[in-house]
Amino acid sequence: LYGTLPDALGRLGGTLKVLALGDNQIGGSLPESIGNLSNLELLSLNDNAMTGSLPATLANMTSLSHLVLSSNSFRGSVNVLESMKNLTSVLIHSNEFSGELPGGIFDGVSSDSSLYLDVGINRFSGDIPSSYGNVPNLTFFGATRNGFENNTVDNITCDNVEFTIMDCSACSCCNVCCDPSDDLSSREICDFHMDSFRLLGLECGPWWMYCNEPQTYYDVDPV
């Protein structure tokens, strides 16, 4: 698929639960009308050629649980994410987002949900919010190749987040850290990002029509 997302997308209103258009050639920006998709649970636009900033109308997507925008050219602030109270996974790796990370991501999310945040390879700066260390069930936090302050991650965050990967200069207590000047294995770590479907268990989520049907196996070399 190629082209841009039409403004008419918002006319689907509360009927659409999944919009999965990853790994295509879609360009342009997110239309303001996307905020009308109030029942959308999964928005996956990874690996496209999209640009522009996140519209403020994203805050109207009150059912959205999974936001996957990795590998595009989105830019600007991500402060609108603080207003989205049902997010459990935010995968925005490999874009041009900038500014400071908001401290209120995942505020209000149910404490029994596993949470994932991948902001690696962007242009974020400043300090990592200390509030991340108090987020229940933050399972993965990836933030390599940004411009965060030295030693910005505190021990509470390292102790309470199940797996953290950051630049070594920004985090001395992380499970794994990235040093771009180090050997090949470290550089591979620097480029690590989550598979938005397989690692989150979304490859067979309730939205896929045939997931729960019995598997059919075909003999590739029938007798």
PDB file of N, CA and C in Angstrom, residues 93-94 118-121 140-146 163-169 171 174-194:
ATOM      1  N   HIS A  93       9.974   3.483  18.276  1.00  0.00           N
ATOM      2  CA  HIS A  93      11.389   3.356  17.940  1.00  0.00           C
ATOM      3  C   HIS A  93      11.662   3.873  16.522  1.00  0.00           C
ATOM      4  N   SER A  94      12.836   4.483  16.331  1.00  0.00           N
ATOM      5  CA  SER A  94      13.310   4.878  14.998  1.00  0.00           C
ATOM      6  C   SER A  94      12.404   5.904  14.325  1.00  0.00           C
ATOM      7  N   ASP A 118       9.106   1.564  24.114  1.00  0.00           N
ATOM      8  CA  ASP A 118      10.316   1.536  23.292  1.00  0.00           C
ATOM      9  C   ASP A 118      10.416   2.859  22.536  1.00  0.00           C
ATOM     10  N   VAL A 119      11.381   3.699  22.952  1.00  0.00           N
ATOM     11  CA  VAL A 119      11.559   5.024  22.343  1.00  0.00           C
ATOM     12  C   VAL A 119      12.953   5.162  21.733  1.00  0.00           C
ATOM     13  N   GLY A 120      13.620   4.051  21.480  1.00  0.00           N
ATOM     14  CA  GLY A 120      14.993   4.091  20.986  1.00  0.00           C
ATOM     15  C   GLY A 120      15.128   4.766  19.628  1.00  0.00           C
ATOM     16  N   ILE A 121      16.334   5.275  19.363  1.00  0.00           N
ATOM     17  CA  ILE A 121      16.685   5.912  18.088  1.00  0.00           C
ATOM     18  C   ILE A 121      15.705   7.028  17.737  1.00  0.00           C
ATOM     19  N   PHE A 140       9.203  -3.670  29.878  1.00  0.00           N
ATOM     20  CA  PHE A 140      10.315  -3.341  28.973  1.00  0.00           C
ATOM     21  C   PHE A 140      10.373  -1.831  28.778  1.00  0.00           C
ATOM     22  N   PHE A 141      11.584  -1.293  28.917  1.00  0.00           N
ATOM     23  CA  PHE A 141      11.827   0.121  28.624  1.00  0.00           C
ATOM     24  C   PHE A 141      13.108   0.212  27.809  1.00  0.00           C
ATOM     25  N   GLY A 142      12.975   0.582  26.534  1.00  0.00           N
ATOM     26  CA  GLY A 142      14.117   0.731  25.643  1.00  0.00           C
ATOM     27  C   GLY A 142      14.254   2.174  25.189  1.00  0.00           C
ATOM     28  N   ALA A 143      15.468   2.720  25.319  1.00  0.00           N
ATOM     29  CA  ALA A 143      15.656   4.138  24.976  1.00  0.00           C
ATOM     30  C   ALA A 143      17.062   4.401  24.452  1.00  0.00           C
ATOM     31  N   THR A 144      17.627   3.483  23.691  1.00  0.00           N
ATOM     32  CA  THR A 144      18.968   3.667  23.162  1.00  0.00           C
ATOM     33  C   THR A 144      19.011   4.754  22.096  1.00  0.00           C
ATOM     34  N   ARG A 145      20.216   5.275  21.877  1.00  0.00           N
ATOM     35  CA  ARG A 145      20.500   6.233  20.793  1.00  0.00           C
ATOM     36  C   ARG A 145      19.589   7.463  20.838  1.00  0.00           C
ATOM     37  N   ASN A 146      19.584   8.120  21.994  1.00  0.00           N
ATOM     38  CA  ASN A 146      18.927   9.408  22.153  1.00  0.00           C
ATOM     39  C   ASN A 146      19.944  10.381  22.745  1.00  0.00           C
ATOM     40  N   PHE A 163      13.015  -5.144  32.401  1.00  0.00           N
ATOM     41  CA  PHE A 163      14.156  -5.126  31.478  1.00  0.00           C
ATOM     42  C   PHE A 163      14.319  -3.716  30.931  1.00  0.00           C
ATOM     43  N   THR A 164      15.513  -3.155  31.107  1.00  0.00           N
ATOM     44  CA  THR A 164      15.817  -1.800  30.655  1.00  0.00           C
ATOM     45  C   THR A 164      17.049  -1.839  29.764  1.00  0.00           C
ATOM     46  N   ILE A 165      16.977  -1.167  28.623  1.00  0.00           N
ATOM     47  CA  ILE A 165      18.130  -1.065  27.734  1.00  0.00           C
ATOM     48  C   ILE A 165      18.269   0.393  27.304  1.00  0.00           C
ATOM     49  N   MET A 166      19.450   0.971  27.597  1.00  0.00           N
ATOM     50  CA  MET A 166      19.708   2.368  27.293  1.00  0.00           C
ATOM     51  C   MET A 166      21.163   2.542  26.911  1.00  0.00           C
ATOM     52  N   ASP A 167      21.530   3.769  26.532  1.00  0.00           N
ATOM     53  CA  ASP A 167      22.933   4.084  26.306  1.00  0.00           C
ATOM     54  C   ASP A 167      23.677   3.984  27.638  1.00  0.00           C
ATOM     55  N   CYS A 168      24.888   3.439  27.597  1.00  0.00           N
ATOM     56  CA  CYS A 168      25.661   3.253  28.826  1.00  0.00           C
ATOM     57  C   CYS A 168      25.893   4.578  29.548  1.00  0.00           C
ATOM     58  N   SER A 169      26.052   5.667  28.801  1.00  0.00           N
ATOM     59  CA  SER A 169      26.301   6.967  29.426  1.00  0.00           C
ATOM     60  C   SER A 169      25.112   7.446  30.251  1.00  0.00           C
ATOM     61  N   CYS A 171      22.811   5.342  31.705  1.00  0.00           N
ATOM     62  CA  CYS A 171      22.321   4.372  32.685  1.00  0.00           C
ATOM     63  C   CYS A 171      23.429   3.405  33.073  1.00  0.00           C
ATOM     64  N   CYS A 174      21.416  -0.341  34.232  1.00  0.00           N
ATOM     65  CA  CYS A 174      20.484  -1.044  33.357  1.00  0.00           C
ATOM     66  C   CYS A 174      20.899  -2.495  33.136  1.00  0.00           C
ATOM     67  N   ASN A 175      19.922  -3.332  32.773  1.00  0.00           N
ATOM     68  CA  ASN A 175      20.212  -4.724  32.467  1.00  0.00           C
ATOM     69  C   ASN A 175      21.235  -4.836  31.343  1.00  0.00           C
ATOM     70  N   VAL A 176      21.029  -4.050  30.315  1.00  0.00           N
ATOM     71  CA  VAL A 176      21.901  -4.039  29.141  1.00  0.00           C
ATOM     72  C   VAL A 176      22.082  -2.584  28.743  1.00  0.00           C
ATOM     73  N   CYS A 177      23.310  -2.219  28.364  1.00  0.00           N
ATOM     74  CA  CYS A 177      23.499  -0.848  27.888  1.00  0.00           C
ATOM     75  C   CYS A 177      24.225  -0.848  26.552  1.00  0.00           C
ATOM     76  N   CYS A 178      24.066   0.230  25.847  1.00  0.00           N
ATOM     77  CA  CYS A 178      24.556   0.370  24.480  1.00  0.00           C
ATOM     78  C   CYS A 178      25.726   1.346  24.446  1.00  0.00           C
ATOM     79  N   ASP A 179      26.823   0.903  23.887  1.00  0.00           N
ATOM     80  CA  ASP A 179      27.989   1.762  23.660  1.00  0.00           C
ATOM     81  C   ASP A 179      28.327   1.696  22.178  1.00  0.00           C
ATOM     82  N   PRO A 180      27.892   2.692  21.394  1.00  0.00           N
ATOM     83  CA  PRO A 180      28.087   2.639  19.942  1.00  0.00           C
ATOM     84  C   PRO A 180      29.550   2.515  19.528  1.00  0.00           C
ATOM     85  N   SER A 181      30.470   2.924  20.390  1.00  0.00           N
ATOM     86  CA  SER A 181      31.885   2.852  20.029  1.00  0.00           C
ATOM     87  C   SER A 181      32.501   1.500  20.347  1.00  0.00           C
ATOM     88  N   ASP A 182      31.711   0.618  20.963  1.00  0.00           N
ATOM     89  CA  ASP A 182      32.222  -0.682  21.385  1.00  0.00           C
ATOM     90  C   ASP A 182      32.167  -1.663  20.217  1.00  0.00           C
ATOM     91  N   ASP A 183      32.266  -2.948  20.519  1.00  0.00           N
ATOM     92  CA  ASP A 183      32.347  -3.963  19.473  1.00  0.00           C
ATOM     93  C   ASP A 183      31.000  -4.157  18.782  1.00  0.00           C
ATOM     94  N   LEU A 184      31.000  -5.067  17.809  1.00  0.00           N
ATOM     95  CA  LEU A 184      29.818  -5.288  16.982  1.00  0.00           C
ATOM     96  C   LEU A 184      28.628  -5.719  17.818  1.00  0.00           C
ATOM     97  N   SER A 185      28.850  -6.575  18.818  1.00  0.00           N
ATOM     98  CA  SER A 185      27.737  -7.066  19.617  1.00  0.00           C
ATOM     99  C   SER A 185      27.043  -5.917  20.340  1.00  0.00           C
ATOM    100  N   SER A 186      27.816  -4.934  20.807  1.00  0.00           N
ATOM    101  CA  SER A 186      27.213  -3.790  21.480  1.00  0.00           C
ATOM    102  C   SER A 186      26.426  -2.941  20.489  1.00  0.00           C
ATOM    103  N   ARG A 187      26.966  -2.784  19.284  1.00  0.00           N
ATOM    104  CA  ARG A 187      26.244  -2.002  18.286  1.00  0.00           C
ATOM    105  C   ARG A 187      24.926  -2.664  17.913  1.00  0.00           C
ATOM    106  N   GLU A 188      24.899  -3.993  17.918  1.00  0.00           N
ATOM    107  CA  GLU A 188      23.648  -4.699  17.652  1.00  0.00           C
ATOM    108  C   GLU A 188      22.638  -4.426  18.763  1.00  0.00           C
ATOM    109  N   ILE A 189      23.123  -4.362  19.999  1.00  0.00           N
ATOM    110  CA  ILE A 189      22.259  -4.025  21.123  1.00  0.00           C
ATOM    111  C   ILE A 189      21.698  -2.615  20.942  1.00  0.00           C
ATOM    112  N   CYS A 190      22.527  -1.701  20.469  1.00  0.00           N
ATOM    113  CA  CYS A 190      22.085  -0.320  20.269  1.00  0.00           C
ATOM    114  C   CYS A 190      20.923  -0.226  19.293  1.00  0.00           C
ATOM    115  N   ASP A 191      20.878  -1.145  18.341  1.00  0.00           N
ATOM    116  CA  ASP A 191      19.841  -1.117  17.319  1.00  0.00           C
ATOM    117  C   ASP A 191      18.647  -2.006  17.656  1.00  0.00           C
ATOM    118  N   PHE A 192      18.668  -2.620  18.836  1.00  0.00           N
ATOM    119  CA  PHE A 192      17.590  -3.535  19.204  1.00  0.00           C
ATOM    120  C   PHE A 192      16.262  -2.796  19.347  1.00  0.00           C
ATOM    121  N   HIS A 193      15.196  -3.419  18.857  1.00  0.00           N
ATOM    122  CA  HIS A 193      13.855  -2.907  19.114  1.00  0.00           C
ATOM    123  C   HIS A 193      12.887  -4.083  19.129  1.00  0.00           C
ATOM    124  N   MET A 194      11.767  -3.869  19.763  1.00  0.00           N
ATOM    125  CA  MET A 194      10.807  -4.942  19.950  1.00  0.00           C
ATOM    126  C   MET A 194      10.044  -5.235  18.669  1.00  0.00           C
TER     127      MET A 194
END
